[in-house]
mmCIF file of C-alpha atoms and ligand atoms in Angstrom:
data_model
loop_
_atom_site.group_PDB
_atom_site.id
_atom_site.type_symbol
_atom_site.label_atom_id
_atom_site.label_comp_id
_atom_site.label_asym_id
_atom_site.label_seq_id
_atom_site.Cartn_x
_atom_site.Cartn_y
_atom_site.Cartn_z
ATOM 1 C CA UNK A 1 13.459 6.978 14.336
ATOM 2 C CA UNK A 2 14.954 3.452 15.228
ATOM 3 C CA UNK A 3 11.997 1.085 15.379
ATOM 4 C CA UNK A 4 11.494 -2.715 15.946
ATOM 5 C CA UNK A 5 8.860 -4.924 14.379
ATOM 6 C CA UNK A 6 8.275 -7.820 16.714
ATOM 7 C CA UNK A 7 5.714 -10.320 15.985
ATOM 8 C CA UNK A 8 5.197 -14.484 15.438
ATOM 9 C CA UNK A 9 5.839 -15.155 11.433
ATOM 10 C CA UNK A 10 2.863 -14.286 9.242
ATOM 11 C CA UNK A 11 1.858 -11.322 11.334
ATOM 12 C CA UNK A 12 2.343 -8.998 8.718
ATOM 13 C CA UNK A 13 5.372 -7.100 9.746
ATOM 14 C CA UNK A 14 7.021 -7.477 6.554
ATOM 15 C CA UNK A 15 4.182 -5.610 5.050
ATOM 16 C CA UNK A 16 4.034 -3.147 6.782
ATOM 17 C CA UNK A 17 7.593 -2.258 7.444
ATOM 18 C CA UNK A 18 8.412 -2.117 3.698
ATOM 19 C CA UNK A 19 5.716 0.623 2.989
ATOM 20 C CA UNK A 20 7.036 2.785 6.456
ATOM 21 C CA UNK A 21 10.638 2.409 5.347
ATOM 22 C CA UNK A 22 9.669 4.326 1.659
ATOM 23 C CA UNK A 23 7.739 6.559 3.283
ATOM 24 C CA UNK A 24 10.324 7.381 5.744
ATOM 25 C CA UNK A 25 13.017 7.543 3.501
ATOM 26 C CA UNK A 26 14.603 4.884 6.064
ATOM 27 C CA UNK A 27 16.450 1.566 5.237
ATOM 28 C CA UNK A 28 13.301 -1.352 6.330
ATOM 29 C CA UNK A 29 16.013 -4.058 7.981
ATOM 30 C CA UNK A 30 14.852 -7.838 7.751
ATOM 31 C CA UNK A 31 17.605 -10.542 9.344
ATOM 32 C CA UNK A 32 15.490 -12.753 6.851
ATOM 33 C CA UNK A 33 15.445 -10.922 3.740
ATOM 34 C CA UNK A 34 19.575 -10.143 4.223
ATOM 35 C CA UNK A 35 19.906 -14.236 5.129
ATOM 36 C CA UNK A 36 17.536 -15.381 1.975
ATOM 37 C CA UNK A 37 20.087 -13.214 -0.012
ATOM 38 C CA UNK A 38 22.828 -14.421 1.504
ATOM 39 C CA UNK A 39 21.384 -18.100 0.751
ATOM 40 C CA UNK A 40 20.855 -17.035 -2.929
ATOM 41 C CA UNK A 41 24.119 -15.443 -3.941
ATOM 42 C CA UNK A 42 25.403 -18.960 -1.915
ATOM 43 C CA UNK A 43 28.002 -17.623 0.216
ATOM 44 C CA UNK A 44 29.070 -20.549 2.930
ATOM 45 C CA UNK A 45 27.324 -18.080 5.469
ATOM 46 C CA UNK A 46 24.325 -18.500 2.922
ATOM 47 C CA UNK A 47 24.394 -21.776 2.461
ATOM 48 C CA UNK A 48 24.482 -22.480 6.627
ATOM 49 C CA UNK A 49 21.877 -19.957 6.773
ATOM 50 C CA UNK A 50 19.347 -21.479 4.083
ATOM 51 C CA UNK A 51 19.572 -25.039 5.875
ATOM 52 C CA UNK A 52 19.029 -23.748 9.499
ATOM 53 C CA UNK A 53 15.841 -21.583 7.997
ATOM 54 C CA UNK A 54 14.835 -24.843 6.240
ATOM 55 C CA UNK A 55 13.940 -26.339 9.481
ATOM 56 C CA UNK A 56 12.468 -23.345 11.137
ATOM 57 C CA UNK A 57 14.792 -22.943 13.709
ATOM 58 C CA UNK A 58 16.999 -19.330 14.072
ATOM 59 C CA UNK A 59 20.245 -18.866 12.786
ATOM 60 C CA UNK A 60 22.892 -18.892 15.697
ATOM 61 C CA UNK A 61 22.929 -14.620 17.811
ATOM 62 C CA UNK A 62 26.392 -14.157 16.666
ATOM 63 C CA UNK A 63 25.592 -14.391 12.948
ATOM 64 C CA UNK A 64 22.891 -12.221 13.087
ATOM 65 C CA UNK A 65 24.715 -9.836 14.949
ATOM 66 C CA UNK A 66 27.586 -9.544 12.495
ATOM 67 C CA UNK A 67 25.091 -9.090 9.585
ATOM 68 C CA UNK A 68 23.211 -6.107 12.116
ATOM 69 C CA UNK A 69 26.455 -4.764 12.713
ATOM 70 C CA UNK A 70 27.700 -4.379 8.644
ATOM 71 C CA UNK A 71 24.282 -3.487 7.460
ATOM 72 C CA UNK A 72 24.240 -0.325 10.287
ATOM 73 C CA UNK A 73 27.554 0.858 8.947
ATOM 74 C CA UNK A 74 25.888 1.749 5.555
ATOM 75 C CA UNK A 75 25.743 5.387 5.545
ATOM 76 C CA UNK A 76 21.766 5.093 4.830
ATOM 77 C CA UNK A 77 21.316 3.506 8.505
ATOM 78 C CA UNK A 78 22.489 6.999 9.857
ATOM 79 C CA UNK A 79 19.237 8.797 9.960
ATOM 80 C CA UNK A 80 17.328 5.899 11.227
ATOM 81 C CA UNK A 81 16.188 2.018 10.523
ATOM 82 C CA UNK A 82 13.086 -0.260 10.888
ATOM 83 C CA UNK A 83 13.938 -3.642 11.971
ATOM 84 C CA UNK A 84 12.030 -6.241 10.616
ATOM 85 C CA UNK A 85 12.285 -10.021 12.369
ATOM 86 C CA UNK A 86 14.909 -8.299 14.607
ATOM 87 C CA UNK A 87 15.595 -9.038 17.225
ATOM 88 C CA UNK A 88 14.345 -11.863 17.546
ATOM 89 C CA UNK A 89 16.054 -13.549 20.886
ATOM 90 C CA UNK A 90 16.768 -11.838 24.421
ATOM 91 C CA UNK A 91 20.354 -12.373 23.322
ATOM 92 C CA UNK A 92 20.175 -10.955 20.418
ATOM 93 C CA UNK A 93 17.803 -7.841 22.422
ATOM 94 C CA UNK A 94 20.674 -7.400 24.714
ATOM 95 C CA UNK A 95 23.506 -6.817 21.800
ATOM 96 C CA UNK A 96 21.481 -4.880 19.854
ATOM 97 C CA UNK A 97 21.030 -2.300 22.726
ATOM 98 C CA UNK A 98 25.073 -2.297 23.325
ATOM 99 C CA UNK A 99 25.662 -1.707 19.297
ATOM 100 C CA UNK A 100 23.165 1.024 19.225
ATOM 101 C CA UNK A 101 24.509 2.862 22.178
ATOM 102 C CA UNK A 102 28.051 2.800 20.925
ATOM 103 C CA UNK A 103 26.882 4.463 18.297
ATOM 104 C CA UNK A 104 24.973 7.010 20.623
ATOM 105 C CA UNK A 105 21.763 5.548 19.366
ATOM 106 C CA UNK A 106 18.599 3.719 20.964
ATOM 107 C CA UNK A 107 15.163 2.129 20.004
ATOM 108 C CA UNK A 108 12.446 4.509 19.874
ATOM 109 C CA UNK A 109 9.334 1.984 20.041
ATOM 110 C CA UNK A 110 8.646 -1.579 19.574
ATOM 111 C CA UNK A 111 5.748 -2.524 17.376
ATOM 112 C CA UNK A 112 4.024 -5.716 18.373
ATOM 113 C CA UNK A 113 2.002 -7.283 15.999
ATOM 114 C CA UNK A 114 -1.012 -9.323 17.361
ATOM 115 C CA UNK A 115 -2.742 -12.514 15.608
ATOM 116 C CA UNK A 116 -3.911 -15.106 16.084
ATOM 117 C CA UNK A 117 -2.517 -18.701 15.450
ATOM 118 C CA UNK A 118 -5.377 -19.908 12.926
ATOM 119 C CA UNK A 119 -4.839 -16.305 11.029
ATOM 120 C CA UNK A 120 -1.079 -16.919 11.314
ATOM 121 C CA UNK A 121 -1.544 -20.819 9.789
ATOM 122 C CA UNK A 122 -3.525 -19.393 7.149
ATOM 123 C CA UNK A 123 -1.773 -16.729 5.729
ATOM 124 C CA UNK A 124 1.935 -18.364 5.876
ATOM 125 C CA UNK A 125 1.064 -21.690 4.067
ATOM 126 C CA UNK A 126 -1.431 -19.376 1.154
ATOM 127 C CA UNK A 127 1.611 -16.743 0.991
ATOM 128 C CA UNK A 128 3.318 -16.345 -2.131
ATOM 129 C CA UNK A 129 6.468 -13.747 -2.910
ATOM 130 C CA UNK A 130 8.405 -11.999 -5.364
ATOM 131 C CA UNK A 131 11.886 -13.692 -6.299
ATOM 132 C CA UNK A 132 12.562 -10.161 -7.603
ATOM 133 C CA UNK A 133 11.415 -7.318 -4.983
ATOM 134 C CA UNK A 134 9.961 -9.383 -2.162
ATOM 135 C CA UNK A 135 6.635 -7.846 -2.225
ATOM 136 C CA UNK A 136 4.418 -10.568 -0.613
ATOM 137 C CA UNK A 137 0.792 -11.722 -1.644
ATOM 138 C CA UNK A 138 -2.250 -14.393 -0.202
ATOM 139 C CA UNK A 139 -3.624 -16.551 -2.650
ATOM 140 C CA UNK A 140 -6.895 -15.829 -1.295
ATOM 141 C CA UNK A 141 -6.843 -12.445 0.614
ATOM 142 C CA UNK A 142 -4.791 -10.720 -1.418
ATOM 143 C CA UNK A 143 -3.904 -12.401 -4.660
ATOM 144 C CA UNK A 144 -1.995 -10.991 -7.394
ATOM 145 C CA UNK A 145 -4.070 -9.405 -10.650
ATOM 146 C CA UNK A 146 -2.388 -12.433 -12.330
ATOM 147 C CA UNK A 147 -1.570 -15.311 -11.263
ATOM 148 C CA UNK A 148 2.002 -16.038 -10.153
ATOM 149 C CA UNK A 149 3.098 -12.516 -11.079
ATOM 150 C CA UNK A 150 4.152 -9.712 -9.066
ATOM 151 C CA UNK A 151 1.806 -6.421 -9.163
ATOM 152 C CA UNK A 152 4.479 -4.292 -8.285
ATOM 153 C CA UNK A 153 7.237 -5.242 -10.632
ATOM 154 C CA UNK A 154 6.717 -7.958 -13.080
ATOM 155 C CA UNK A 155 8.499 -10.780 -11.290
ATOM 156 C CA UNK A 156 7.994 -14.291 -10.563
ATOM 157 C CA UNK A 157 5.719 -15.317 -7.225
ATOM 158 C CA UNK A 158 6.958 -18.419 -5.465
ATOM 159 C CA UNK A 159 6.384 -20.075 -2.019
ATOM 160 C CA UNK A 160 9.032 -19.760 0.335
ATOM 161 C CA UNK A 161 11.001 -23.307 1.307
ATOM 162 C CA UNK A 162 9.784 -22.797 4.807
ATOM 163 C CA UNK A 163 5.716 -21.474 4.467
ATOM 164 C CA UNK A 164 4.996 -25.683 4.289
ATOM 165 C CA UNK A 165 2.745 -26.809 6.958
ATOM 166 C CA UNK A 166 4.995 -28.453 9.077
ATOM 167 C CA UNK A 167 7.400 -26.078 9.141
ATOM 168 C CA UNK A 168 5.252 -23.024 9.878
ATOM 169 C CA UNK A 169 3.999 -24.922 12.855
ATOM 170 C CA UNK A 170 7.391 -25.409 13.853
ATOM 171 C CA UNK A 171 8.296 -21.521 13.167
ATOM 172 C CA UNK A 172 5.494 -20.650 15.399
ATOM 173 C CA UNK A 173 6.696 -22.809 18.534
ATOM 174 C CA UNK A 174 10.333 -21.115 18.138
ATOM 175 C CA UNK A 175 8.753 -17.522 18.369
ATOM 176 C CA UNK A 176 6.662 -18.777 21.317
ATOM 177 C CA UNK A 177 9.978 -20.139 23.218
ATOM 178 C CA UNK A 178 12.827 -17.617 22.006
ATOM 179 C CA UNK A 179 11.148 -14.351 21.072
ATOM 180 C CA UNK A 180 7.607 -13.946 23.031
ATOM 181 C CA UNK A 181 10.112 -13.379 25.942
ATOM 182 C CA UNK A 182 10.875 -9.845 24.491
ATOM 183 C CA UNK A 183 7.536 -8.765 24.751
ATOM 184 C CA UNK A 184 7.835 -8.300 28.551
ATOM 185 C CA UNK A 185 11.466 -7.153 27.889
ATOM 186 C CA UNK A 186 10.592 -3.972 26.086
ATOM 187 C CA UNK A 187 7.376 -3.846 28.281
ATOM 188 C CA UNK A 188 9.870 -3.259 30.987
ATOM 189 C CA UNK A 189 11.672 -0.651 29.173
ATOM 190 C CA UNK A 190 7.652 1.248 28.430
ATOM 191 C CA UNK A 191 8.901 0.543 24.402
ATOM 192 C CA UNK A 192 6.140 -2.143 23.679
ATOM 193 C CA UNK A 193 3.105 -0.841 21.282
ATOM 194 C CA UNK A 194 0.448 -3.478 20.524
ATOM 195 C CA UNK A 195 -1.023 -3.146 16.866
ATOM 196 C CA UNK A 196 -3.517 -5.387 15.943
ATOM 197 C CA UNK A 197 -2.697 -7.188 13.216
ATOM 198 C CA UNK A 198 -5.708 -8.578 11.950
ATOM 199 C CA UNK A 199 -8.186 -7.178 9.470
ATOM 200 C CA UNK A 200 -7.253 -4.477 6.300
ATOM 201 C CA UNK A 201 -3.790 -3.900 5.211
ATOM 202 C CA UNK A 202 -4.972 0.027 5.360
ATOM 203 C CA UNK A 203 -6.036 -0.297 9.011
ATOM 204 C CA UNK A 204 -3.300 -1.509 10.288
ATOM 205 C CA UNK A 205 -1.248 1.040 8.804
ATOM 206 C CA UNK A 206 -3.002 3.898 10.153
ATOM 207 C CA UNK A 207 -3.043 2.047 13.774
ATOM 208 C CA UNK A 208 0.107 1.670 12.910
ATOM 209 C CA UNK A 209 1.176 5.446 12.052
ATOM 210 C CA UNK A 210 -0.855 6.796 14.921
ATOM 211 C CA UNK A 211 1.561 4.989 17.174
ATOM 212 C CA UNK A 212 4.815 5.682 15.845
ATOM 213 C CA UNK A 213 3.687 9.285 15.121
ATOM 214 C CA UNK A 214 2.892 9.375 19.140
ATOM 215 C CA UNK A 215 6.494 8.361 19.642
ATOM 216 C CA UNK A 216 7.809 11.117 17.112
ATOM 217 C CA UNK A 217 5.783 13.680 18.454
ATOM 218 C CA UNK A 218 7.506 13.328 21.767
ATOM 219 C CA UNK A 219 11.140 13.995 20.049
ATOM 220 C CA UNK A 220 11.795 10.445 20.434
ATOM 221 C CA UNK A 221 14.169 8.281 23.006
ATOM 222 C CA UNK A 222 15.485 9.935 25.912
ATOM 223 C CA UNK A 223 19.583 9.281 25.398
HETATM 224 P P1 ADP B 301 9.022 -14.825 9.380
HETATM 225 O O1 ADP B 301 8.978 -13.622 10.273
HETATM 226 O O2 ADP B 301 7.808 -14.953 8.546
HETATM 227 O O3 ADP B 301 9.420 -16.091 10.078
HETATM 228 P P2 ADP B 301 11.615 -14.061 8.345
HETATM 229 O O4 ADP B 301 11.967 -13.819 6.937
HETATM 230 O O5 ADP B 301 11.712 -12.939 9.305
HETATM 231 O O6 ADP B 301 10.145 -14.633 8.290
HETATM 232 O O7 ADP B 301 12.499 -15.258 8.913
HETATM 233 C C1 ADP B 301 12.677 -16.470 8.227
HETATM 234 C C2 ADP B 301 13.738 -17.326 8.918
HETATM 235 O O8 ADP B 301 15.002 -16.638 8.893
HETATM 236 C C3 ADP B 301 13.500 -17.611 10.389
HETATM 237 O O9 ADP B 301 12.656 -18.723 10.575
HETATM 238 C C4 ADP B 301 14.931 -17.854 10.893
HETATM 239 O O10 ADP B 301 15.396 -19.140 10.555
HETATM 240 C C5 ADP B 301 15.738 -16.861 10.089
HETATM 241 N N1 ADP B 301 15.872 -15.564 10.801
HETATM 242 C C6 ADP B 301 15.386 -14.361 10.381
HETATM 243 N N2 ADP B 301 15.667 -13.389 11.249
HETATM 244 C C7 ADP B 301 16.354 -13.975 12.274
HETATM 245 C C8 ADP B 301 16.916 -13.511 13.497
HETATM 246 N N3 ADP B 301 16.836 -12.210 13.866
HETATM 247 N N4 ADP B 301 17.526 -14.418 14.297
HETATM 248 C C9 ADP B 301 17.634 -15.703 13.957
HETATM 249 N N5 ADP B 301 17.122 -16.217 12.819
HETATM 250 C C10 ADP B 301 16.482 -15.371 11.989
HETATM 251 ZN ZN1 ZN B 302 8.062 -7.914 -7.526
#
């Protein structure tokens, strides 16, 4: 199964896509998660990346494609991927379909995660996640058993640079201008699922499984 997560920040995607990928056995691909490394270890690539995500603005299609293009050469992409925060422009839509069909490969479904803009405000700017496994948390819907420490492993909760205020409103006007456009893209293409993505972790993920379980059960994209 090759499936997209598409979705304005904060929807939850993240969330959702890490618990599928263990389930699945499948690698969970986030452009952010592989650019906030990048940022850390402080490659140049990293260090470009970590001032354009400062702002809230996207990090240039060809970059993203070249990090798309290594991490789907790992021999762990073979049997399938979820893409997280990807793709995330129609160029980036439009090389993404070329890549996979070289390959002899194709997106199965696109997950859209819906939310509202007061639900998105308030759960970026309360988020908080782990600098050592990424698990996320809310300070108020979901907070940690103790404060400022991971559940899951231990590690130390932070904010991210760009869940401030300002910048989250600026996040959300991006997605409305460069990615809500793929919505009617995949549409097109009879892809597009909508999920809500409001209300219990739990429920989501069985709305969630239903629909990619609907996809499965029909043997997947026609190639
Ligand atoms: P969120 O979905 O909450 O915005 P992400 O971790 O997916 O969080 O993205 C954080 C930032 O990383 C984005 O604001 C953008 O600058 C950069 N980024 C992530 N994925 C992409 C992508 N596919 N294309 C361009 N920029 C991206
Ligand atoms: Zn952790």
């Amino acid at each position: 199964m090759r499936i997209a997560f598409l979705g304005p920040p904060g929807a939850g995607k993240g969330t959702q896509a890490r618990e599928l990928a263990r389930e699945w056995g499948v690698p969970q691909i986030a452009t952010g998660d592989i650019l906030r490394s990048a940022a850390a270890a402080g490659t140049p690539l990293g260090r470009e990346a970590a001032r354009i995500m400062a702002t809230g603005a996207l990090v240039p299609d060809d970059v993203i494609m070249g990090l798309i293009g290594d991490r789907l050469r790992q021999p762990d992409a073979a049997r399938g991927s979820i893409f997280d925060g990807f793709p995330r422009t129609i160029g980036q839509a439009e090389a993404l379909e070329k890549l996979l069909k070289e390959r002899g490969e194709a997106l199965d479904v696109v997950l859209f995660f819906a939310v509202s803009e007061a639900e998105l405000l308030r759960r970026l700017t309360g988020r908080r996640v782990c600098r050592t496994c990424g698990e996320t948390f809310h300070v108020a819907s979901q907070p940690p058993q103790r404060a400022g420490v991971c559940d899951t492993c231990g590690g130390e909760l932070h904010q991210r640079e760009d869940d401030s205020e300002a910048t989250v409103r600026r996040r959300l006007e991006v997605y409305s201008r460069q990615t809500e456009p793929l919505l009617a893209l995949y549409e097109s293409r009879g892809l597009l699922r909508r999920v809500h993505g409001e209300g219990a972790i739990d429920g989501i993920r069985a709305e969630l499984k239903r629909a990619t379980e609907a996809v499965a059960g029909r043997g997947g994209a026609a190639r």
